[in-house]
């Protein structure tokens, strides 16, 4: 069995690519899969700190590309999971240090030994994006329910189709159910109406994401249950594994009384 | 928005506004036609048609429409009736 390469990208910055990459890679590893996460954000390395592996970096992606180490030496093993690895980005170089064909080569070397390779793409549509997308078998587009983020997601969907990496799947992150209920946030349905793309996950806004990144322990490893972001990430992993997992019911179906209440109390 | 506005169905929610604005923006993004270009196209259309017949220039409209897989440039060009022409109308 050869690994599937998943590239997490978005166009707009700050929508949650690194958070999704860390949690998805961890959740897949927790399902017993062999997973390597690659930080494609060269010059702005972040995945290492979100995964809590920053103190163990010796070699990075650019060292591999420039032949200073073997691929294995740049793979940091996450000791909390049986088969989870990180290849960190270089911090003091820029995106031109790596080419799309370098990325294809590295992923091809890993394919036989892994079940999943998850690549964290930088924001934008330049070289770093093209590097991250080049080896992809599937592109996961992260967006927020916000005009600018959805617009950028649409642009990305067009670009990956042009690169014949389409159609891609959508992860809608930072959904605030209360705001959706009172009509002040685009709903999942609104976003799907606008973007012609398949939905892979809906992740609620969750303060514990920040707590998790403070600690360097991805939320899915915290073992909290209920309709939390961690649960939503675990569901994404199971869907990738081919399971038919229903989407979390984030927005409560409104009763007449609750509607009346939000109606009267609706602030301006 | 106040609850009274909601009761009267007066204002749309900001979520609905967001959706509509996105739909418009994406039609232009996907067609790679900046919205300002439509004004230029409109002026050119008016100039060409007005050479041949009287039109109500103030009511000319040019916009993009989107079907599942097709973007369409739609121009609405109201012709002036003989009566309106006599009264000297021709736009503001
Ligand atoms: N579902 C969520 N709930 C709450 N906070 C979130 C959620 N997802 C992401 N965040 C927070 O949003 C911020 C940006 O997230 P992240 O770094 O993952 O985005 P990014 O797309 O990788 O950014 P960049 O484009 O800079 O690489 C972080 O502070 C993160 O903790
Ligand atoms: Mg990032």
CSV table of C-alpha atoms and ligand atoms in Angstrom, one decimal:
chain,number,residue,atom,x,y,z
A,1,UNK,CA,0.0,0.0,0.0
A,2,UNK,CA,1.3,3.4,-1.0
A,3,UNK,CA,0.7,6.6,1.0
A,4,UNK,CA,-1.9,9.1,0.2
A,5,UNK,CA,-0.5,12.7,0.0
A,6,UNK,CA,-2.9,15.3,1.5
A,7,UNK,CA,-2.1,19.0,1.1
A,8,UNK,CA,-3.7,21.5,3.4
A,9,UNK,CA,-4.0,24.9,1.8
A,10,UNK,CA,-6.2,28.0,1.9
A,11,UNK,CA,-5.1,31.0,0.0
A,12,UNK,CA,-5.8,33.4,2.9
A,13,UNK,CA,-3.5,33.3,5.8
A,14,UNK,CA,-4.4,32.5,9.4
A,15,UNK,CA,-7.5,30.4,8.7
A,16,UNK,CA,-6.2,27.3,10.4
A,17,UNK,CA,-4.0,25.3,8.0
A,18,UNK,CA,-1.3,24.5,10.6
A,19,UNK,CA,-4.0,23.7,13.2
A,20,UNK,CA,-5.7,21.3,10.7
A,21,UNK,CA,-2.5,19.7,9.6
A,22,UNK,CA,-1.3,19.0,13.2
A,23,UNK,CA,-4.7,17.6,14.4
A,24,UNK,CA,-5.4,15.7,11.2
A,25,UNK,CA,-2.0,14.0,11.2
A,26,UNK,CA,-2.3,13.2,14.9
A,27,UNK,CA,-5.9,11.9,14.5
A,28,UNK,CA,-4.8,9.6,11.6
A,29,UNK,CA,-1.9,8.3,13.7
A,30,UNK,CA,-4.3,7.6,16.5
A,31,UNK,CA,-6.3,5.4,14.1
A,32,UNK,CA,-3.1,3.4,13.8
A,33,UNK,CA,-1.9,4.9,10.5
A,34,UNK,CA,1.7,5.6,9.6
A,35,UNK,CA,1.8,9.4,9.1
A,36,UNK,CA,4.4,12.0,8.2
A,37,UNK,CA,3.5,15.7,8.5
A,38,UNK,CA,5.6,18.1,6.4
A,39,UNK,CA,5.8,21.8,7.1
A,40,UNK,CA,5.8,23.5,3.7
A,41,UNK,CA,5.9,27.0,5.2
A,42,UNK,CA,9.6,27.6,4.6
A,43,UNK,CA,10.9,30.7,6.5
A,44,UNK,CA,7.8,30.7,8.8
A,45,UNK,CA,8.1,27.4,10.5
A,46,UNK,CA,5.2,26.7,12.8
A,47,UNK,CA,4.0,23.1,12.6
A,48,UNK,CA,6.8,22.1,14.9
A,49,UNK,CA,5.6,24.3,17.8
A,50,UNK,CA,1.9,23.4,17.3
A,51,UNK,CA,2.9,19.7,17.5
A,52,UNK,CA,5.2,20.3,20.4
A,53,UNK,CA,8.3,19.0,18.6
A,54,UNK,CA,10.4,22.2,18.3
A,55,UNK,CA,13.1,21.1,20.7
A,56,UNK,CA,14.0,18.0,18.7
A,57,UNK,CA,14.8,19.6,15.3
A,58,UNK,CA,18.3,18.8,14.0
A,59,UNK,CA,17.7,18.7,10.2
A,60,UNK,CA,15.0,20.3,8.1
A,61,UNK,CA,13.3,20.0,4.7
A,62,UNK,CA,16.0,22.2,3.0
A,63,UNK,CA,18.8,20.1,4.5
A,64,UNK,CA,17.2,17.1,2.8
A,65,UNK,CA,16.8,18.9,-0.5
A,66,UNK,CA,20.4,20.2,-0.5
A,67,UNK,CA,21.8,16.8,0.5
A,68,UNK,CA,23.1,17.6,4.0
A,69,UNK,CA,21.2,14.7,5.5
A,70,UNK,CA,19.2,11.6,4.6
A,71,UNK,CA,15.4,11.9,4.6
A,72,UNK,CA,15.1,9.7,7.7
A,73,UNK,CA,17.4,12.0,9.7
A,74,UNK,CA,15.0,14.9,9.1
A,75,UNK,CA,12.0,13.0,10.3
A,76,UNK,CA,11.2,13.7,14.0
A,77,UNK,CA,9.3,11.0,15.6
A,78,UNK,CA,6.4,12.0,17.8
A,79,UNK,CA,6.9,9.8,20.9
A,80,UNK,CA,3.3,10.1,21.9
A,81,UNK,CA,2.1,8.1,18.9
A,82,UNK,CA,3.3,4.9,17.4
A,83,UNK,CA,3.9,6.1,13.9
A,84,UNK,CA,3.8,9.9,13.6
A,85,UNK,CA,6.6,11.9,12.1
A,86,UNK,CA,7.3,15.6,11.3
A,87,UNK,CA,9.6,17.0,8.7
A,88,UNK,CA,10.1,20.6,9.8
A,89,UNK,CA,10.6,23.6,7.5
A,90,UNK,CA,13.8,25.6,7.4
A,91,UNK,CA,13.4,28.8,9.4
A,92,UNK,CA,16.2,30.9,7.8
A,93,UNK,CA,15.6,30.2,4.2
A,94,UNK,CA,13.0,31.1,1.7
A,95,UNK,CA,10.6,29.2,-0.4
A,96,UNK,CA,12.8,29.1,-3.5
A,97,UNK,CA,15.1,26.7,-1.6
A,98,UNK,CA,12.7,24.0,-2.5
A,99,UNK,CA,11.0,23.2,-5.9
A,100,UNK,CA,7.8,21.4,-6.7
A,101,UNK,CA,9.8,18.5,-8.1
A,102,UNK,CA,11.8,18.3,-4.9
A,103,UNK,CA,8.6,17.8,-3.0
A,104,UNK,CA,7.4,15.2,-5.4
A,105,UNK,CA,10.7,13.3,-5.0
A,106,UNK,CA,10.6,13.5,-1.2
A,107,UNK,CA,7.0,12.2,-1.0
A,108,UNK,CA,7.7,9.4,-3.5
A,109,UNK,CA,10.5,8.3,-1.2
A,110,UNK,CA,8.1,8.2,1.7
A,111,UNK,CA,5.2,6.6,0.0
A,112,UNK,CA,6.1,3.0,0.6
A,113,UNK,CA,6.7,3.5,4.3
A,114,UNK,CA,3.7,5.7,5.2
A,115,UNK,CA,-0.1,5.6,4.9
A,116,UNK,CA,-0.5,9.3,4.9
A,117,UNK,CA,1.7,12.3,4.2
A,118,UNK,CA,0.1,15.6,5.3
A,119,UNK,CA,1.6,18.8,4.0
A,120,UNK,CA,1.0,22.2,5.6
A,121,UNK,CA,1.0,24.8,2.8
A,122,UNK,CA,1.9,28.4,3.4
A,123,UNK,CA,-0.7,31.1,2.7
A,124,UNK,CA,-0.8,32.6,-0.8
A,125,UNK,CA,-0.7,31.2,-4.3
A,126,UNK,CA,3.0,31.6,-5.0
A,127,UNK,CA,6.0,29.2,-4.9
A,128,UNK,CA,5.3,27.7,-1.5
A,129,UNK,CA,1.7,26.9,-2.5
A,130,UNK,CA,2.9,25.2,-5.7
A,131,UNK,CA,5.5,23.3,-3.8
A,132,UNK,CA,2.9,22.0,-1.4
A,133,UNK,CA,0.4,21.1,-4.0
A,134,UNK,CA,2.8,19.4,-6.5
A,135,UNK,CA,2.9,16.0,-4.8
A,136,UNK,CA,-0.8,16.0,-3.6
A,137,UNK,CA,-3.2,13.2,-4.2
A,138,UNK,CA,-5.9,15.2,-2.5
A,139,UNK,CA,-6.1,18.9,-1.7
A,140,UNK,CA,-7.9,19.9,1.5
A,141,UNK,CA,-9.0,23.5,1.4
A,142,UNK,CA,-9.4,25.2,4.7
A,143,UNK,CA,-11.6,28.3,5.0
A,144,UNK,CA,-13.5,30.3,7.6
A,145,UNK,CA,-17.1,31.4,7.2
A,146,UNK,CA,-16.0,34.9,6.2
A,147,UNK,CA,-16.3,36.8,2.9
A,148,UNK,CA,-12.5,37.2,2.3
A,149,UNK,CA,-11.6,33.6,3.3
A,150,UNK,CA,-14.3,32.1,1.1
A,151,UNK,CA,-13.3,34.2,-1.8
A,152,UNK,CA,-9.7,33.0,-1.5
A,153,UNK,CA,-10.9,29.4,-1.2
A,154,UNK,CA,-12.7,29.9,-4.5
A,155,UNK,CA,-9.5,31.1,-6.1
A,156,UNK,CA,-7.6,28.1,-4.7
A,157,UNK,CA,-10.3,25.7,-6.0
A,158,UNK,CA,-9.8,27.2,-9.5
A,159,UNK,CA,-6.1,26.9,-9.3
A,160,UNK,CA,-6.0,23.3,-8.1
A,161,UNK,CA,-8.4,22.4,-10.9
A,162,UNK,CA,-6.1,24.1,-13.4
A,163,UNK,CA,-3.2,22.0,-12.0
A,164,UNK,CA,-5.4,18.9,-12.3
A,165,UNK,CA,-5.2,18.3,-8.6
A,166,UNK,CA,-9.0,19.0,-8.3
A,167,UNK,CA,-11.7,18.9,-7.2
A,168,UNK,CA,-10.4,19.1,-3.6
A,169,UNK,CA,-12.4,18.9,-0.4
A,170,UNK,CA,-13.4,21.6,2.0
A,171,UNK,CA,-12.8,22.0,5.7
A,172,UNK,CA,-14.8,24.9,7.2
A,173,UNK,CA,-13.0,26.0,10.3
A,174,UNK,CA,-14.0,28.4,13.2
A,175,UNK,CA,-17.7,28.1,12.8
A,176,UNK,CA,-19.5,29.9,15.7
A,177,UNK,CA,-22.9,28.2,16.1
A,178,UNK,CA,-24.4,31.0,18.1
A,179,UNK,CA,-23.6,33.6,15.4
A,180,UNK,CA,-24.9,31.3,12.7
A,181,UNK,CA,-28.2,30.9,14.6
A,182,UNK,CA,-28.8,34.6,14.8
A,183,UNK,CA,-27.9,35.0,11.1
A,184,UNK,CA,-24.6,36.9,11.7
A,185,UNK,CA,-22.3,34.2,10.2
A,186,UNK,CA,-22.4,32.3,6.9
A,187,UNK,CA,-23.7,28.9,7.5
A,188,UNK,CA,-22.2,25.6,6.3
A,189,UNK,CA,-25.0,25.5,3.7
A,190,UNK,CA,-24.3,29.1,2.5
A,191,UNK,CA,-20.6,28.3,2.0
A,192,UNK,CA,-21.4,25.1,0.1
A,193,UNK,CA,-23.9,26.9,-2.1
A,194,UNK,CA,-21.2,29.3,-3.1
A,195,UNK,CA,-18.2,27.0,-3.5
A,196,UNK,CA,-18.8,24.0,-5.7
A,197,UNK,CA,-16.8,21.6,-3.6
A,198,UNK,CA,-17.3,18.5,-1.4
A,199,UNK,CA,-17.4,19.0,2.3
A,200,UNK,CA,-14.9,17.0,4.4
A,201,UNK,CA,-15.2,18.7,7.8
A,202,UNK,CA,-16.8,21.4,9.9
A,203,UNK,CA,-14.7,22.5,12.8
A,204,UNK,CA,-16.2,24.7,15.5
A,205,UNK,CA,-14.5,27.7,17.1
A,206,UNK,CA,-13.0,26.2,20.2
A,207,UNK,CA,-10.8,28.0,22.8
A,208,UNK,CA,-9.1,24.7,23.6
A,209,UNK,CA,-7.3,24.9,20.2
A,210,UNK,CA,-5.3,27.8,21.7
A,211,UNK,CA,-4.8,25.9,25.0
A,212,UNK,CA,-3.5,23.0,22.9
A,213,UNK,CA,-1.1,25.1,20.9
A,214,UNK,CA,0.1,26.7,24.2
A,215,UNK,CA,1.0,23.2,25.4
A,216,UNK,CA,2.3,21.8,22.1
A,217,UNK,CA,-0.2,19.0,22.3
A,218,UNK,CA,-2.7,18.8,19.4
A,219,UNK,CA,-6.3,18.9,20.6
A,220,UNK,CA,-7.1,15.5,19.3
A,221,UNK,CA,-4.6,14.0,21.7
A,222,UNK,CA,-6.4,15.7,24.7
A,223,UNK,CA,-9.1,13.1,24.6
A,224,UNK,CA,-12.1,15.5,25.2
A,225,UNK,CA,-15.4,14.4,23.9
A,226,UNK,CA,-18.6,16.1,22.9
A,227,UNK,CA,-19.2,18.5,20.0
A,228,UNK,CA,-15.7,20.0,20.3
A,229,UNK,CA,-13.1,20.8,17.6
A,230,UNK,CA,-11.2,17.7,18.7
A,231,UNK,CA,-14.2,15.5,17.9
A,232,UNK,CA,-14.6,17.3,14.6
A,233,UNK,CA,-11.0,16.6,13.6
A,234,UNK,CA,-11.3,12.9,14.6
A,235,UNK,CA,-14.3,12.7,12.3
A,236,UNK,CA,-12.3,14.2,9.4
A,237,UNK,CA,-9.7,11.5,9.9
A,238,UNK,CA,-12.4,8.8,9.9
A,239,UNK,CA,-14.0,10.2,6.7
A,240,UNK,CA,-10.6,10.1,5.0
A,241,UNK,CA,-10.5,6.4,6.0
A,242,UNK,CA,-13.7,5.9,4.1
A,243,UNK,CA,-16.1,5.9,7.0
A,244,UNK,CA,-19.4,7.5,6.6
A,245,UNK,CA,-19.4,9.8,9.6
A,246,UNK,CA,-22.3,12.3,10.0
A,247,UNK,CA,-21.4,16.0,10.5
A,248,UNK,CA,-21.7,17.3,14.1
A,249,UNK,CA,-24.9,19.0,14.8
A,250,UNK,CA,-23.5,22.4,15.7
A,251,UNK,CA,-26.4,24.7,15.2
A,252,UNK,CA,-29.3,23.5,17.4
A,253,UNK,CA,-32.6,23.1,15.5
A,254,UNK,CA,-34.5,26.1,16.8
A,255,UNK,CA,-37.7,25.6,18.7
A,256,UNK,CA,-40.4,28.2,18.6
A,257,UNK,CA,-39.5,29.4,22.1
A,258,UNK,CA,-35.8,29.7,21.5
A,259,UNK,CA,-36.5,31.5,18.2
A,260,UNK,CA,-38.8,34.0,20.1
A,261,UNK,CA,-36.1,34.4,22.7
A,262,UNK,CA,-33.3,35.2,20.3
A,263,UNK,CA,-35.7,37.3,18.4
A,264,UNK,CA,-36.6,39.6,21.3
A,265,UNK,CA,-33.0,39.6,22.6
A,266,UNK,CA,-31.4,40.0,19.2
A,267,UNK,CA,-28.9,42.8,19.6
A,268,UNK,CA,-28.4,45.3,16.9
B,1,UNK,CA,-30.6,44.6,13.8
B,2,UNK,CA,-33.4,45.2,16.3
B,3,UNK,CA,-36.1,42.6,17.0
B,4,UNK,CA,-38.7,45.0,15.6
B,5,UNK,CA,-36.8,45.1,12.2
B,6,UNK,CA,-36.8,41.3,12.3
B,7,UNK,CA,-40.4,41.1,13.0
B,8,UNK,CA,-41.2,43.4,10.1
B,9,UNK,CA,-38.8,41.5,8.0
B,10,UNK,CA,-37.1,44.8,7.2
B,11,UNK,CA,-33.4,44.1,7.2
B,12,UNK,CA,-31.5,41.1,6.1
B,13,UNK,CA,-29.0,39.5,8.5
B,14,UNK,CA,-25.3,40.2,8.0
B,15,UNK,CA,-24.9,36.6,7.1
B,16,UNK,CA,-27.3,37.0,4.2
B,17,UNK,CA,-25.5,40.2,3.1
B,18,UNK,CA,-22.2,38.3,3.2
B,19,UNK,CA,-23.6,35.6,1.0
B,20,UNK,CA,-24.9,38.0,-1.6
B,21,UNK,CA,-21.7,40.0,-1.7
B,22,UNK,CA,-19.7,36.8,-2.0
B,23,UNK,CA,-21.9,35.6,-4.9
B,24,UNK,CA,-21.4,38.9,-6.8
B,25,UNK,CA,-17.6,39.1,-6.1
B,26,UNK,CA,-17.1,35.5,-7.2
B,27,UNK,CA,-19.0,35.9,-10.5
B,28,UNK,CA,-16.4,38.6,-11.3
B,29,UNK,CA,-13.4,36.7,-10.0
B,30,UNK,CA,-14.4,33.6,-11.9
B,31,UNK,CA,-14.9,35.5,-15.2
B,32,UNK,CA,-11.8,37.5,-14.5
B,33,UNK,CA,-13.7,40.8,-15.2
B,34,UNK,CA,-13.2,43.6,-12.7
B,35,UNK,CA,-16.5,45.2,-11.8
B,36,UNK,CA,-15.3,48.6,-13.0
B,37,UNK,CA,-14.8,47.2,-16.5
B,38,UNK,CA,-18.5,46.7,-16.8
B,39,UNK,CA,-19.0,50.5,-16.6
B,40,UNK,CA,-16.4,50.9,-19.5
B,41,UNK,CA,-18.2,48.3,-21.5
B,42,UNK,CA,-21.5,50.0,-20.9
B,43,UNK,CA,-20.3,53.3,-22.1
B,44,UNK,CA,-18.9,51.7,-25.3
B,45,UNK,CA,-22.2,49.9,-25.9
B,46,UNK,CA,-24.1,53.1,-25.5
B,47,UNK,CA,-21.9,54.9,-27.9
B,48,UNK,CA,-22.2,52.2,-30.6
B,49,UNK,CA,-26.0,51.7,-30.3
B,50,UNK,CA,-26.8,55.4,-30.0
B,51,UNK,CA,-25.3,55.9,-33.5
B,52,UNK,CA,-28.1,53.8,-34.9
B,53,UNK,CA,-31.1,54.3,-32.7
B,54,UNK,CA,-32.3,56.3,-29.8
B,55,UNK,CA,-31.9,54.6,-26.5
B,56,UNK,CA,-32.6,55.5,-22.9
B,57,UNK,CA,-29.0,55.8,-21.8
B,58,UNK,CA,-29.8,56.3,-18.1
B,59,UNK,CA,-31.5,52.9,-18.0
B,60,UNK,CA,-28.8,50.9,-19.8
B,61,UNK,CA,-27.6,48.1,-17.6
B,62,UNK,CA,-24.7,45.7,-18.1
B,63,UNK,CA,-24.0,42.9,-15.6
B,64,UNK,CA,-22.8,39.3,-15.3
B,65,UNK,CA,-25.0,36.3,-14.7
B,66,UNK,CA,-23.9,32.9,-13.7
B,67,UNK,CA,-25.5,29.5,-14.5
B,68,UNK,CA,-24.0,26.2,-13.3
B,69,UNK,CA,-21.2,26.3,-15.8
B,70,UNK,CA,-21.4,29.5,-17.8
B,71,UNK,CA,-20.9,33.2,-17.2
B,72,UNK,CA,-23.0,35.5,-19.3
B,73,UNK,CA,-22.5,39.2,-20.0
B,74,UNK,CA,-26.0,40.6,-20.1
B,75,UNK,CA,-26.9,44.0,-21.4
B,76,UNK,CA,-30.3,45.6,-21.1
B,77,UNK,CA,-30.7,48.5,-23.5
B,78,UNK,CA,-34.2,50.1,-23.4
B,79,UNK,CA,-35.1,51.7,-26.7
B,80,UNK,CA,-36.9,55.0,-26.6
B,81,UNK,CA,-40.4,55.1,-27.9
B,82,UNK,CA,-41.4,57.5,-30.6
B,83,UNK,CA,-43.3,59.5,-28.0
B,84,UNK,CA,-40.5,59.7,-25.6
B,85,UNK,CA,-38.2,60.8,-28.4
B,86,UNK,CA,-40.5,63.6,-29.3
B,87,UNK,CA,-40.6,64.8,-25.7
B,88,UNK,CA,-36.9,65.0,-25.8
B,89,UNK,CA,-36.1,62.3,-23.3
B,90,UNK,CA,-32.9,60.5,-23.7
B,91,UNK,CA,-31.5,60.0,-20.2
B,92,UNK,CA,-30.8,62.3,-17.4
C,1,LIG,N1,-11.3,26.1,15.3
C,1,LIG,C1,-10.5,27.1,16.0
C,1,LIG,N2,-11.0,27.6,17.1
C,1,LIG,C2,-10.2,28.6,17.7
C,1,LIG,N3,-9.0,29.0,17.3
C,1,LIG,C3,-8.6,28.5,16.1
C,1,LIG,C4,-9.3,27.5,15.4
C,1,LIG,N4,-8.5,27.2,14.3
C,1,LIG,C5,-7.4,28.0,14.4
C,1,LIG,N5,-7.4,28.8,15.5
C,1,LIG,C6,-6.4,29.7,15.8
C,1,LIG,O1,-6.2,30.6,14.7
C,1,LIG,C7,-4.8,31.0,14.6
C,1,LIG,C8,-4.3,30.7,13.2
C,1,LIG,O2,-4.3,29.3,13.0
C,1,LIG,P1,-3.2,28.6,12.2
C,1,LIG,O3,-1.8,29.0,12.6
C,1,LIG,O4,-3.5,27.2,12.2
C,1,LIG,O5,-3.5,29.2,10.7
C,1,LIG,P2,-2.7,29.1,9.4
C,1,LIG,O6,-3.7,29.1,8.3
C,1,LIG,O7,-1.7,28.0,9.5
C,1,LIG,O8,-1.9,30.5,9.4
C,1,LIG,P3,-0.7,30.9,8.3
C,1,LIG,O9,-1.4,31.3,7.1
C,1,LIG,O10,-0.1,32.1,9.0
C,1,LIG,O11,0.2,29.7,8.2
C,1,LIG,C9,-4.1,30.3,15.7
C,1,LIG,O12,-3.9,31.1,16.8
C,1,LIG,C10,-5.0,29.1,16.1
C,1,LIG,O13,-4.9,28.7,17.4
C,2,LIG,MG1,0.4,28.0,9.1
